[in-house]
PDB file of C-alpha atoms in Angstrom:
ATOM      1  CA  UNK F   1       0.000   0.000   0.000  1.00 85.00           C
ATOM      2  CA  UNK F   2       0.934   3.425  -0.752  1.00 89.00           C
ATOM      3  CA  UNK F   3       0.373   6.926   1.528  1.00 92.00           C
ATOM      4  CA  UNK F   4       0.693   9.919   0.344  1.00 94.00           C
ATOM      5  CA  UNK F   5       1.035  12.549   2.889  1.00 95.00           C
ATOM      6  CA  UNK F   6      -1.112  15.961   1.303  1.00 96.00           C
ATOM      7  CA  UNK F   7      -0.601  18.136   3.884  1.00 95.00           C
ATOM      8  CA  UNK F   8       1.096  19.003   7.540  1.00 93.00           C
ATOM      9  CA  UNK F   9       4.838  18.452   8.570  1.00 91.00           C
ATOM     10  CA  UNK F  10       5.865  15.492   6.060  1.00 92.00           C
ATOM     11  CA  UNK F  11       3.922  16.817   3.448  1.00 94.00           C
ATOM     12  CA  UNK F  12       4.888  15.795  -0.117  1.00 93.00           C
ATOM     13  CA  UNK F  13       6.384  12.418   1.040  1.00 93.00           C
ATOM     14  CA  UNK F  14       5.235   9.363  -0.082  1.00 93.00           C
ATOM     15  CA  UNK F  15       5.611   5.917   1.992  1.00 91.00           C
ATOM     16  CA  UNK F  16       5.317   2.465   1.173  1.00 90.00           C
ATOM     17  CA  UNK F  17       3.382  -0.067   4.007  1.00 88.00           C
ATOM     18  CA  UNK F  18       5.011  -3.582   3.546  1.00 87.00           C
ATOM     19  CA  UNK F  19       3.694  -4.888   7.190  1.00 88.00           C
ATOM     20  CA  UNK F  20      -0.386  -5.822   7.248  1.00 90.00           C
ATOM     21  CA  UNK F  21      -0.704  -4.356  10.767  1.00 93.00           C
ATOM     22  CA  UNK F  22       0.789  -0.421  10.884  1.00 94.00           C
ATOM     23  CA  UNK F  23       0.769   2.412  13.998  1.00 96.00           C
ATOM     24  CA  UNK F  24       0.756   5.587  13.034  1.00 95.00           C
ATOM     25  CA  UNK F  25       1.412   8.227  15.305  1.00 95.00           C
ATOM     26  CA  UNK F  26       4.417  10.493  17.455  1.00 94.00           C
ATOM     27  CA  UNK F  27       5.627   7.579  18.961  1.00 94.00           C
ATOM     28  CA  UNK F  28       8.904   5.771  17.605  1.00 93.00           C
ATOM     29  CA  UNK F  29       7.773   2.521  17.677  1.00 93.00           C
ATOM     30  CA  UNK F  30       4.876   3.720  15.096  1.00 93.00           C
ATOM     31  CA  UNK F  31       5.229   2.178  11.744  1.00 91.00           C
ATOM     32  CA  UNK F  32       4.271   5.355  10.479  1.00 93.00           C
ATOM     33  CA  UNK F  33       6.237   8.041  13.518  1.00 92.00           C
ATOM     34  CA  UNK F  34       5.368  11.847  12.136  1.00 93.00           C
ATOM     35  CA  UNK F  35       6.722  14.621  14.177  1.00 92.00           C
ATOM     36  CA  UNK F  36       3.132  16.374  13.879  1.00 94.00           C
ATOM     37  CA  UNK F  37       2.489  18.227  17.501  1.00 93.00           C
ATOM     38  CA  UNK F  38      -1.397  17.358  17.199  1.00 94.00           C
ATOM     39  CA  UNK F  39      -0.656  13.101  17.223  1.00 93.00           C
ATOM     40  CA  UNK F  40      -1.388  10.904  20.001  1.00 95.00           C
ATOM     41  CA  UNK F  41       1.672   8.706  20.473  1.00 95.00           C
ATOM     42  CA  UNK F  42       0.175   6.080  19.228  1.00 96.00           C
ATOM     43  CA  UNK F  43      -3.113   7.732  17.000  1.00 96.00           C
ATOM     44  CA  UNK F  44      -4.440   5.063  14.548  1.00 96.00           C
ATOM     45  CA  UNK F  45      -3.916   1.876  13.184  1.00 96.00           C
ATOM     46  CA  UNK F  46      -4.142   0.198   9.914  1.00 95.00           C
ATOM     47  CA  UNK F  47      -4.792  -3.605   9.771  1.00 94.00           C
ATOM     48  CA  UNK F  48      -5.024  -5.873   6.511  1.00 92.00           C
ATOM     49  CA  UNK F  49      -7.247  -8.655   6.652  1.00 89.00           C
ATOM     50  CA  UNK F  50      -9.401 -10.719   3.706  1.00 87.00           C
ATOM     51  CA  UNK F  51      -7.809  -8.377   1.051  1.00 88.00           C
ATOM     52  CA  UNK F  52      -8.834  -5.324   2.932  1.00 91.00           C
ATOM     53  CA  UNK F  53      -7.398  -2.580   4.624  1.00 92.00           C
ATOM     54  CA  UNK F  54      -9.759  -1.448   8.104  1.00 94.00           C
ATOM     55  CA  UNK F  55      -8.753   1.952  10.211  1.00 95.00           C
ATOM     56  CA  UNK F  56      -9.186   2.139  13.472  1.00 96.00           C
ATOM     57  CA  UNK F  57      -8.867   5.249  15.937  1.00 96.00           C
ATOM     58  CA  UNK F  58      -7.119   4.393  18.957  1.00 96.00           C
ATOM     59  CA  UNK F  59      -8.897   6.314  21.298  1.00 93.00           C
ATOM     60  CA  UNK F  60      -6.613   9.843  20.355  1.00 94.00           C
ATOM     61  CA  UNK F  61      -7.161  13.354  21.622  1.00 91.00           C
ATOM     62  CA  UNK F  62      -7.891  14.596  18.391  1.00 93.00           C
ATOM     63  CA  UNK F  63      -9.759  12.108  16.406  1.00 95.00           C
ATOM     64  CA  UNK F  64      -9.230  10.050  13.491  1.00 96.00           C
ATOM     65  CA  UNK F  65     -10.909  11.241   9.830  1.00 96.00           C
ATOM     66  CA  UNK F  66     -11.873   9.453   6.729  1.00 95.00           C
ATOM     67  CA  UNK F  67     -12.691  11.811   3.529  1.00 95.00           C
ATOM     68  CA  UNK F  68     -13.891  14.544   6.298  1.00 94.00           C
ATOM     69  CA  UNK F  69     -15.970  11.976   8.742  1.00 94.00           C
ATOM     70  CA  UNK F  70     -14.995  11.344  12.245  1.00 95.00           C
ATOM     71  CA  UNK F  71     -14.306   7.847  12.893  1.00 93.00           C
ATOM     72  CA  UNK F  72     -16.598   6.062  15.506  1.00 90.00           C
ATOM     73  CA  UNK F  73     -15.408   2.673  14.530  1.00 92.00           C
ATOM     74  CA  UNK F  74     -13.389   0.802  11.835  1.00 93.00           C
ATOM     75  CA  UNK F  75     -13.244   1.957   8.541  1.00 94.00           C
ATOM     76  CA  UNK F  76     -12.813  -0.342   5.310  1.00 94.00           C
ATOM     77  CA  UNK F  77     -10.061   1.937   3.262  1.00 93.00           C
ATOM     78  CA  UNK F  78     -11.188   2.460  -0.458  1.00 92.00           C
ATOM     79  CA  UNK F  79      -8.675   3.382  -2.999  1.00 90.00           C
ATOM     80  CA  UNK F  80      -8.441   7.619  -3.071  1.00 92.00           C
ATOM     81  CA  UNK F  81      -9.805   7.948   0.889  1.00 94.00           C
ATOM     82  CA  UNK F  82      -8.306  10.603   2.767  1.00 95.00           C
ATOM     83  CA  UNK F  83      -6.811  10.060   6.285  1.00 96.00           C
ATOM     84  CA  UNK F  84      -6.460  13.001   8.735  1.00 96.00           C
ATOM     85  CA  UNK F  85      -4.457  12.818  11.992  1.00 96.00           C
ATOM     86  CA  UNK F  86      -3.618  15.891  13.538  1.00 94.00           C
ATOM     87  CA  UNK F  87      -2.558  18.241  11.008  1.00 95.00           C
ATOM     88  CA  UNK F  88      -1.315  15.521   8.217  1.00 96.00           C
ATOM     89  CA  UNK F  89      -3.973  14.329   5.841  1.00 96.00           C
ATOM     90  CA  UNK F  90      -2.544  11.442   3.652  1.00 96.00           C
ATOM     91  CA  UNK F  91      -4.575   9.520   0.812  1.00 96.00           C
ATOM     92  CA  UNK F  92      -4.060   5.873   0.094  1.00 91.00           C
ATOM     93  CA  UNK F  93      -3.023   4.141  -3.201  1.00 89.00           C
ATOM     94  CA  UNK F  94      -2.384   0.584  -4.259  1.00 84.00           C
ATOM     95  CA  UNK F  95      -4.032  -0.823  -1.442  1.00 80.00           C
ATOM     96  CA  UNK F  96      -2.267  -4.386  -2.148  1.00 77.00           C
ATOM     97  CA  UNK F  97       0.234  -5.668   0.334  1.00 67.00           C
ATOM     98  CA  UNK F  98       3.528  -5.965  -0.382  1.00 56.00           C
ATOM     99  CA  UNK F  99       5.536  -8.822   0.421  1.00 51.00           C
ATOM    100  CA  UNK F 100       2.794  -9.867   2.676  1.00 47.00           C
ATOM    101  CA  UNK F 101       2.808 -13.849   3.891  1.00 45.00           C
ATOM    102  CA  UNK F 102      -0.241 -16.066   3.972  1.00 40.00           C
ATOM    103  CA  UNK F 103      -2.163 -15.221   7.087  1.00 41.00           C
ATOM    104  CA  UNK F 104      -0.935 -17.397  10.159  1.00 41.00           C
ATOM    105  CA  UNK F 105      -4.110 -18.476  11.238  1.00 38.00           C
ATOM    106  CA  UNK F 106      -7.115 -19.606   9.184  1.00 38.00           C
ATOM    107  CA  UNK F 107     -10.110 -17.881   8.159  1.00 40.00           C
ATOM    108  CA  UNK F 108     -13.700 -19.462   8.856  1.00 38.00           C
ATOM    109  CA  UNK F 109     -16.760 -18.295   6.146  1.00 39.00           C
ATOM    110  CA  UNK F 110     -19.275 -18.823   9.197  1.00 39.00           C
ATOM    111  CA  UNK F 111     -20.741 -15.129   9.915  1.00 41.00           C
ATOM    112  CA  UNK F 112     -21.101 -16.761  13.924  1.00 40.00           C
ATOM    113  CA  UNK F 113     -17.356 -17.386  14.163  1.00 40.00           C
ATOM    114  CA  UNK F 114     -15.927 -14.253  12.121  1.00 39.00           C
ATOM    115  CA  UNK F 115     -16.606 -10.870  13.057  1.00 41.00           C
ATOM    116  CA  UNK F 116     -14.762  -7.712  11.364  1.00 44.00           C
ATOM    117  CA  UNK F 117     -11.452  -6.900  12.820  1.00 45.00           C
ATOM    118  CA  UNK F 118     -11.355  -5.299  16.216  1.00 45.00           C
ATOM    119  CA  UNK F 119      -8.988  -2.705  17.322  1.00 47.00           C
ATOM    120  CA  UNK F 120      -5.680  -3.630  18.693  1.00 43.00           C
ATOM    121  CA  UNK F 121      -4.069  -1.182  21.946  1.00 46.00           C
ATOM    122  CA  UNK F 122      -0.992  -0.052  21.692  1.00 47.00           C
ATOM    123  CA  UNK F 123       0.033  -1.215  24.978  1.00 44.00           C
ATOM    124  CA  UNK F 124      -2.066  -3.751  25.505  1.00 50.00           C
ATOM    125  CA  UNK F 125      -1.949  -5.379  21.920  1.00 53.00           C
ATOM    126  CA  UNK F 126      -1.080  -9.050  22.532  1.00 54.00           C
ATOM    127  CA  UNK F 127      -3.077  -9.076  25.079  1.00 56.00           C
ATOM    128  CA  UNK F 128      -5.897  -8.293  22.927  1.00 59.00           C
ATOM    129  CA  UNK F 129      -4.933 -10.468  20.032  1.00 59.00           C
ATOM    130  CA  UNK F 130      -4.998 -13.561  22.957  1.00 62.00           C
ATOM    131  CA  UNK F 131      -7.943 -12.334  24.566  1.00 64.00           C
ATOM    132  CA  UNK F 132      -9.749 -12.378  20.895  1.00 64.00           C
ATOM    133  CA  UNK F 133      -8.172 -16.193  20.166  1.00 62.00           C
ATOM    134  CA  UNK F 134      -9.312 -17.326  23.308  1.00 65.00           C
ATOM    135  CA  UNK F 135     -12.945 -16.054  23.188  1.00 66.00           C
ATOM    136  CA  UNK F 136     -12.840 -17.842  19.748  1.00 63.00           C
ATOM    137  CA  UNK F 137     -11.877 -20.918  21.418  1.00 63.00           C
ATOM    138  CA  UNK F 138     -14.269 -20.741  24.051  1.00 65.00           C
ATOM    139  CA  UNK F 139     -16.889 -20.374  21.504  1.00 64.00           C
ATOM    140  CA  UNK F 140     -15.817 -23.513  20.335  1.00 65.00           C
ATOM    141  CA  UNK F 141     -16.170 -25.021  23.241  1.00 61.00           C
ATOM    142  CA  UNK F 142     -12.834 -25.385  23.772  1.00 52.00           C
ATOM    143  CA  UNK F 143     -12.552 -27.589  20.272  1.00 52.00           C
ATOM    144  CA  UNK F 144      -9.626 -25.204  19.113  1.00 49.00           C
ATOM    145  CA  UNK F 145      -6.090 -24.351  21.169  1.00 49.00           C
ATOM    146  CA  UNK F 146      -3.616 -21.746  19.640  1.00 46.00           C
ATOM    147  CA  UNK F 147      -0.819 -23.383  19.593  1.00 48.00           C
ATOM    148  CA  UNK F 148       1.407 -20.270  19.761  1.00 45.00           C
ATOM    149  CA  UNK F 149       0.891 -16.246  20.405  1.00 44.00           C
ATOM    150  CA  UNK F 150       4.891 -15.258  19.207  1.00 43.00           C
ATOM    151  CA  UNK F 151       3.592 -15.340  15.543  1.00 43.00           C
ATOM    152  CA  UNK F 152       1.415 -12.053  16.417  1.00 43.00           C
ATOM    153  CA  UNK F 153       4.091  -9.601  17.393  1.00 42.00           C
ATOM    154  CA  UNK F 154       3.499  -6.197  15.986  1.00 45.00           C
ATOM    155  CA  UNK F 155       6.275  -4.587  13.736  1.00 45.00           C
ATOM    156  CA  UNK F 156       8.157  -2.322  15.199  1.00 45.00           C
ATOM    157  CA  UNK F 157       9.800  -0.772  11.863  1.00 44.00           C
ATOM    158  CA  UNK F 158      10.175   2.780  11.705  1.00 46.00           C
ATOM    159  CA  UNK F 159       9.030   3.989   8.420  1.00 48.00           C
ATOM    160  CA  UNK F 160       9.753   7.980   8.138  1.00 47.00           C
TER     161      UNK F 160
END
């Protein structure tokens, strides 16, 4: 996927996503770090899933937009759409993932055991991710057992 950023500090700079889950924000472990005084530390994030790309808000100061709208939930990212954090509005291209592996888990069709992506915390994102697995296997009753949470670690990658 391609952003590029339209207006506010990194304006005119265009950035490459190669990872299927992305942070953006003032933080350095962001994906996406952008010295922009109006950013949570950790603002929004961008997850990949099903040949999709959702936003989410992470509960920041100033809001999340898409194309002018105020995020209340996740967002399914169009070709074109507009993203505003703080000052920096970006637009997204080639929404395909680059380099991206085969997801590490597998996908059910069954509207009961699939719901659309969730938020992940900054902080508390593995905790999440297990929290989410293990509701899943509860549902089951307890038919299913991840074998392993180290395959969920977020990317720490500093992209600008």
């Amino acid at each position: 996927m391609d952003i590029i950023i339209l207006s506010g500090p990194a304006q005119g700079r265009r950035i490459t996503i190669q990872e299927t889950d992305v942070l953006i924000g003032r933080r350095a472990n962001c994906n996406v770090c952008l010295q922009d005084d109006r950013l949570s530390g950790e603002h929004a994030q961008l997850h990949y899933e099903n040949g999709h790309w959702f936003v989410y808000d992470l509960s920041s100061s100033n809001g999340t937009w898409v194309n002018r709208q105020r995020l209340s939930q996740g967002y399914m990212l169009r070709p074109g759409d507009e993203l505003g954090v703080g000052k920096t509005v970006m637009r997204f291209e080639n929404l395909n993932v680059v380099g991206a592996a085969a997801a590490p888990y597998p996908m059910y069709d069954s509207g009961a055991l699939y719901s659309e992506p969730q938020p992940i915390m900054g902080r508390g994102a593995m905790a999440g991710v297990m929290a989410t697995i293990d509701s899943l296997a509860a549902a089951l009753d307890g038919s299913i057992m991840p074998v392993s949470y180290t395959h969920l670690t977020l990317p720490t990658k500093r992209i600008v």
